[in-house]
XYZ file of C-alpha atoms in Angstrom:
404
model
C 0.000 0.000 0.000
C 2.893 2.401 0.705
C 4.782 1.554 -2.503
C 7.513 -0.554 -0.908
C 9.081 -3.097 -3.238
C 9.169 -6.870 -2.614
C 12.286 -8.339 -1.054
C 15.155 -9.172 -3.428
C 16.552 -12.710 -3.530
C 19.291 -11.934 -0.987
C 16.647 -11.141 1.656
C 14.354 -14.102 0.920
C 16.569 -16.841 2.320
C 19.441 -17.480 4.685
C 20.961 -15.083 7.154
C 19.701 -11.869 5.588
C 16.123 -13.131 5.620
C 16.520 -13.765 9.345
C 18.050 -10.330 9.887
C 15.197 -8.568 8.092
C 12.665 -10.403 10.258
C 14.447 -9.455 13.494
C 15.035 -5.771 12.651
C 12.567 -3.456 14.407
C 11.488 -1.581 11.275
C 10.713 -2.266 7.619
C 13.922 -1.725 5.606
C 12.329 -2.138 2.178
C 12.668 0.728 -0.254
C 10.461 2.078 -3.036
C 10.923 2.919 -6.709
C 11.887 6.537 -6.027
C 14.685 5.472 -3.706
C 15.908 2.942 -6.250
C 15.966 5.610 -8.964
C 17.899 8.002 -6.740
C 20.464 5.333 -5.905
C 20.836 4.333 -9.552
C 21.819 7.898 -10.445
C 25.094 7.219 -8.656
C 25.834 4.286 -10.994
C 27.000 6.930 -13.466
C 29.179 8.741 -10.907
C 32.857 7.996 -10.456
C 35.513 9.750 -8.309
C 36.586 12.989 -10.021
C 39.344 13.871 -7.515
C 41.104 10.499 -7.731
C 40.488 10.216 -11.485
C 42.168 13.590 -11.986
C 45.226 12.370 -10.046
C 45.496 9.289 -12.272
C 45.190 11.482 -15.371
C 47.973 13.689 -13.932
C 50.169 10.614 -13.350
C 49.611 9.630 -16.969
C 50.764 13.028 -18.232
C 53.955 13.227 -16.183
C 57.183 11.313 -16.928
C 57.047 7.673 -15.799
C 57.255 7.319 -12.035
C 57.179 11.029 -11.271
C 53.451 11.365 -10.592
C 53.328 8.353 -8.276
C 56.382 9.672 -6.436
C 54.602 12.989 -5.834
C 51.520 11.156 -4.579
C 53.549 9.076 -2.122
C 55.478 12.129 -0.893
C 52.236 14.012 -0.210
C 50.739 10.917 1.429
C 53.708 10.575 3.772
C 54.405 14.224 4.608
C 51.282 16.160 3.666
C 50.485 18.222 0.586
C 51.830 21.400 2.198
C 55.318 19.886 2.024
C 55.116 19.393 -1.757
C 56.692 22.303 -3.576
C 54.399 23.669 -6.293
C 52.169 20.553 -6.477
C 50.104 19.867 -9.599
C 46.555 21.202 -9.270
C 44.930 17.754 -9.306
C 47.190 16.469 -6.534
C 46.635 19.551 -4.372
C 42.848 19.348 -4.769
C 42.841 15.646 -3.853
C 44.869 16.025 -0.669
C 43.200 19.251 0.443
C 39.953 17.263 0.351
C 41.101 14.165 2.215
C 43.116 16.116 4.810
C 40.014 18.137 5.757
C 38.537 15.577 8.148
C 34.697 15.677 8.212
C 32.993 17.190 11.260
C 31.306 13.900 12.161
C 34.523 11.906 12.631
C 34.973 10.905 16.291
C 38.480 9.548 16.978
C 37.411 7.774 20.144
C 34.676 5.968 18.227
C 37.170 4.980 15.525
C 39.441 3.394 18.116
C 36.566 1.673 19.922
C 35.280 0.264 16.639
C 38.757 -0.956 15.720
C 39.154 -2.670 19.091
C 35.796 -4.417 18.688
C 36.900 -5.696 15.265
C 40.342 -6.695 16.548
C 38.678 -8.725 19.308
C 37.331 -11.149 16.685
C 40.907 -12.080 15.755
C 41.271 -14.675 13.026
C 37.572 -15.547 13.281
C 36.885 -12.192 11.639
C 38.683 -13.362 8.492
C 35.976 -15.963 7.823
C 33.107 -13.532 7.121
C 35.598 -11.314 5.276
C 36.196 -14.001 2.652
C 33.093 -16.161 2.876
C 30.461 -13.442 3.193
C 31.962 -10.117 2.103
C 34.041 -11.245 -0.892
C 31.830 -14.164 -1.905
C 28.717 -12.040 -1.455
C 30.265 -9.295 -3.551
C 30.553 -11.683 -6.483
C 26.755 -11.730 -6.669
C 26.936 -8.111 -7.884
C 27.572 -8.964 -11.523
C 28.062 -5.405 -12.802
C 30.758 -4.810 -10.196
C 32.547 -8.036 -11.142
C 33.163 -6.858 -14.693
C 36.094 -4.673 -13.660
C 37.541 -7.551 -11.585
C 37.293 -9.892 -14.551
C 38.611 -7.176 -16.870
C 41.915 -6.849 -14.993
C 42.298 -10.630 -14.724
C 44.042 -10.242 -11.379
C 41.245 -11.455 -9.120
C 40.748 -14.704 -11.036
C 44.310 -15.705 -11.848
C 45.940 -14.523 -8.609
C 43.056 -15.246 -6.250
C 45.184 -16.506 -3.349
C 47.453 -13.477 -3.361
C 44.546 -11.077 -3.696
C 42.710 -12.764 -0.828
C 45.761 -12.274 1.412
C 46.242 -8.690 0.234
C 42.589 -7.881 0.886
C 42.909 -9.314 4.398
C 46.130 -7.329 4.921
C 44.429 -4.114 3.818
C 41.437 -4.877 6.065
C 43.724 -5.430 9.061
C 45.609 -2.198 8.281
C 42.465 -0.036 8.309
C 40.877 -1.761 11.321
C 43.865 -1.593 13.686
C 43.352 0.946 16.506
C 44.990 4.289 15.780
C 45.928 3.462 12.184
C 43.396 5.771 10.498
C 45.180 8.909 11.676
C 47.008 11.020 9.098
C 50.322 9.434 8.175
C 49.474 6.029 9.667
C 49.354 2.769 7.726
C 45.572 2.377 7.591
C 45.056 5.940 6.394
C 47.655 5.445 3.644
C 46.189 2.070 2.652
C 42.702 3.542 2.207
C 43.988 6.289 -0.079
C 46.225 3.954 -2.077
C 43.342 1.597 -2.791
C 41.263 4.607 -3.810
C 43.977 5.346 -6.374
C 43.933 1.692 -7.520
C 40.196 2.060 -8.175
C 40.879 5.165 -10.258
C 43.513 3.302 -12.288
C 41.051 0.465 -12.910
C 38.377 2.962 -13.970
C 40.766 4.591 -16.426
C 41.705 1.202 -17.864
C 38.103 0.022 -18.218
C 36.981 3.347 -19.690
C 39.698 2.897 -22.303
C 38.355 -0.467 -23.434
C 36.321 -0.625 -26.611
C 34.299 -3.560 -25.252
C 33.066 -1.910 -22.050
C 29.248 -2.009 -22.166
C 28.039 1.066 -20.265
C 24.378 0.232 -20.867
C 24.708 -3.155 -19.142
C 27.536 -2.557 -16.666
C 27.256 1.167 -15.776
C 30.399 3.253 -15.221
C 33.299 1.099 -14.021
C 33.959 1.095 -10.250
C 31.181 3.642 -9.768
C 29.793 5.137 -6.568
C 27.098 2.475 -6.142
C 29.688 -0.282 -6.387
C 32.118 1.304 -3.920
C 29.213 1.781 -1.508
C 28.427 -1.913 -1.868
C 32.042 -2.810 -1.104
C 31.929 -0.584 1.971
C 28.818 -2.336 3.300
C 30.287 -5.773 2.659
C 33.271 -4.884 4.843
C 31.230 -3.157 7.541
C 27.614 -4.263 8.018
C 28.051 -7.719 6.489
C 31.169 -8.259 8.602
C 29.295 -7.363 11.797
C 26.320 -9.525 10.880
C 28.548 -12.377 9.717
C 30.560 -12.498 12.909
C 27.312 -12.440 14.884
C 26.137 -15.499 12.945
C 29.415 -17.164 13.974
C 28.690 -16.471 17.629
C 30.381 -13.111 18.283
C 28.417 -10.712 20.496
C 28.627 -6.912 20.323
C 26.973 -4.200 22.322
C 24.831 -1.723 20.432
C 27.553 0.893 20.940
C 30.215 -1.424 19.516
C 28.164 -2.081 16.385
C 27.677 1.654 15.925
C 31.381 2.319 16.439
C 32.375 -0.296 13.853
C 30.048 1.299 11.300
C 31.404 4.737 12.232
C 34.933 3.511 11.472
C 33.865 2.244 8.077
C 31.943 5.421 7.360
C 35.251 7.288 7.647
C 37.093 4.656 5.580
C 34.416 5.051 2.904
C 34.843 8.817 2.983
C 38.625 8.471 2.566
C 38.003 6.157 -0.387
C 35.863 8.720 -2.161
C 32.325 7.477 -1.489
C 29.801 10.305 -1.817
C 28.638 11.476 1.617
C 24.993 10.959 0.645
C 25.717 7.248 0.303
C 27.604 6.824 3.591
C 25.359 5.182 6.229
C 25.392 7.176 9.470
C 24.078 4.317 11.622
C 22.999 0.688 11.574
C 19.464 1.404 10.325
C 20.869 3.411 7.419
C 23.253 0.574 6.583
C 20.516 -2.076 6.451
C 18.307 0.122 4.253
C 21.195 0.784 1.879
C 22.109 -2.903 1.718
C 18.493 -3.743 0.862
C 18.516 -1.220 -2.015
C 21.837 -2.579 -3.269
C 20.506 -6.139 -3.083
C 17.526 -5.060 -5.196
C 19.577 -3.369 -7.904
C 23.101 -4.802 -7.869
C 23.167 -8.326 -6.413
C 22.195 -10.078 -9.633
C 24.732 -12.853 -10.383
C 25.840 -14.107 -13.796
C 28.448 -16.484 -15.231
C 31.331 -14.230 -14.181
C 30.052 -14.527 -10.617
C 30.532 -18.291 -10.868
C 34.059 -17.897 -12.237
C 35.105 -15.647 -9.388
C 33.459 -17.868 -6.771
C 35.372 -20.851 -8.148
C 38.633 -18.897 -8.010
C 37.994 -18.019 -4.364
C 37.233 -21.650 -3.481
C 40.408 -22.709 -5.286
C 42.292 -20.217 -3.123
C 40.827 -21.839 0.009
C 41.923 -25.234 -1.305
C 45.533 -24.035 -1.481
C 45.878 -24.635 2.266
C 46.662 -28.263 1.520
C 48.946 -27.696 -1.463
C 52.129 -29.757 -1.276
C 51.144 -31.673 1.879
C 50.357 -35.049 0.327
C 47.378 -37.061 1.549
C 46.950 -34.885 4.625
C 46.919 -31.824 2.391
C 44.114 -33.263 0.293
C 42.018 -33.716 3.424
C 42.815 -30.167 4.563
C 41.848 -28.769 1.160
C 38.570 -30.696 1.158
C 37.674 -29.563 4.678
C 38.696 -25.966 3.974
C 36.491 -25.683 0.894
C 33.528 -27.329 2.642
C 33.766 -25.148 5.753
C 34.144 -21.891 3.823
C 31.275 -22.859 1.506
C 29.076 -23.672 4.499
C 29.682 -20.239 6.003
C 28.817 -18.627 2.669
C 25.624 -20.659 2.450
C 24.640 -19.596 5.966
C 24.378 -15.935 4.959
C 23.780 -15.952 1.186
C 20.965 -18.498 1.162
C 20.451 -21.699 -0.824
C 19.463 -20.141 -4.158
C 22.461 -17.814 -4.383
C 24.853 -20.463 -3.062
C 23.580 -23.033 -5.573
C 23.951 -20.513 -8.400
C 27.570 -19.886 -7.375
C 28.018 -23.693 -7.338
C 29.206 -23.772 -3.734
C 29.425 -27.302 -2.299
C 26.448 -28.264 -0.144
C 27.821 -30.346 2.720
C 25.358 -30.917 5.621
C 28.126 -32.289 7.857
C 30.294 -29.196 7.414
C 27.258 -26.955 7.912
C 26.442 -28.731 11.168
C 30.037 -28.313 12.330
C 29.880 -24.575 11.605
C 26.640 -24.250 13.582
C 28.132 -26.148 16.541
C 31.235 -23.931 16.482
C 29.010 -20.835 16.347
C 27.044 -22.078 19.360
C 30.258 -22.623 21.327
C 31.474 -19.138 20.384
C 28.144 -17.651 21.418
C 28.310 -19.341 24.811
C 31.841 -18.055 25.399
C 30.880 -14.568 24.217
C 27.905 -14.534 26.566
C 30.181 -15.175 29.527
C 32.997 -12.809 28.405
C 31.435 -9.468 29.531
C 30.766 -10.944 32.977
C 34.443 -11.732 33.670
C 36.601 -8.731 34.645
C 39.394 -8.202 32.122
C 38.124 -10.852 29.697
C 37.278 -8.378 26.926
C 40.705 -6.708 27.143
C 42.356 -10.135 27.099
C 40.343 -11.144 24.030
C 41.457 -7.954 22.281
C 45.112 -8.792 22.996
C 44.626 -12.352 21.753
C 42.898 -11.066 18.610
C 45.660 -8.543 17.982
C 48.330 -11.232 18.368
C 46.459 -13.571 16.027
C 46.178 -10.910 13.345
C 49.894 -10.086 13.613
C 50.800 -13.771 13.372
C 48.575 -14.101 10.293
C 50.353 -11.210 8.580
C 53.790 -12.626 9.418
C 52.945 -16.141 8.250
C 51.181 -15.368 4.994
C 53.236 -12.240 4.366
C 56.292 -14.463 4.192
C 54.608 -16.621 1.556
C 52.887 -14.040 -0.643
C 54.789 -10.830 0.215
C 51.696 -8.587 -0.125
C 52.391 -5.256 -1.804
C 51.144 -2.533 0.550
C 52.039 0.138 -2.023
C 49.591 -1.505 -4.508
C 51.877 -0.375 -7.319
C 51.610 -3.736 -9.115
C 47.816 -3.457 -9.198
C 48.032 0.000 -10.693
C 50.362 -1.371 -13.372
C 48.023 -4.341 -13.953
C 45.117 -1.950 -14.441
C-alpha cells in the first residue's frame, strides 16, 4: 500500500532473511529510492580520477612519487604541487565534522577482538557475497588479477582490512590511512583502464567502479562483517556495532564514497544494503568464475602436503562454503556452485554455538574483553607474518596499478 518493493533474492533466504525479520522496522525501499540510488551508478571519483590522469601526463614514475610524498608528509610539504594532486589532498586532509576519533578506536578494538575468526566472514560473506553483484565483477574480470591470482589477492585484501581496522591506524600518516587512499587510487587506475576499453558495455555494466559499487564494497566490509561475525557467535553491544560502522563510514569517505551514500548508523546501513541487493546483487556467469577462483584459493591450504593436504583442502572448501551458504541463502549459493555439505554446515553451527556461549560469559568476567582484544591482535599479527612471508603482499599496490 505504501509503494515498498518486494524483497530481493538476498533477503528471501538465509541469514539476511533472518536479519530482516528481526530488525525493528521495515527496511524495504520504493521505486523513487531505487531511482535516486541508480543515479550514482553513473558517478565515479573525479578527484582520484584527476590524479590518475595527472600521473599519466607526467614522466614515468614522477606522478606516483609525488603522490607518495604528499601521502607521507602532507600536501603542504610538496613544492608547487600539480593542481589535481593539491585538490585531492586538500579534500582528504580536511577531516569531516562527524569523525569521532574515540569511536574509531573503539570500533577498531571491537573488530580486533574477533581475531582470526573475523577473516571468515571477510572471505566467505563479504568477498563471496560481492561476487553476486555482476556489474561490479566486470572490472575484476577485466583486470584478470582477481581470477588468476586469487590466493594473493585474498591475502592482500585481508592485509588491507587489518591495516584499516587496527586501533589508531586511520590517523594522518598512519598505515591504515595510507592504505585507504592507495586503494582509492587503484580504483581510479582500474576505472581509467576500463573506460579505455572498446568492449566496455556502459548500458549493461554502468560506469566502471562507480559510486554504487564502492558503496556496496563498503557495506560488505562493515555491516556484512558485523552480521557475519554475529552469525558465527560473536556478540557486540549496540555501541560497539555503531562504532564499527562509524569507522567504516570514515574509511568510505577516505576512499571517495559520496557522503549521501555513507550510512550514518545501523538502520541506514541495512536500508542501503536492501537497495543494493535489489539493484546490484544479480549474479551471472562471471560470478561463478570468481566464486570458483575463491574456493580454489581456500583449497591451497593443503597444497604440497600429500594425503593430509588433500584432506585439509577438502575440509577448507567445505567449511568456507558452508559459512557462505549460511548468509547468502540456498538459491544464491547453488547458483555460485558452492558445495552443499550438511556435515560441514552442522560443524559450523556447533562452532558458532560454542562461540556464542563463550561470548555470553565474556562481559561478565573482569578483564576478559581486554584479554580477548590482545589475543585477537596477536592472532592478526601472526597471520600477517605467516602469509606475508609466503605471498609478500604489496602494501604500495603499485603492481595493481600497473596491472590496471
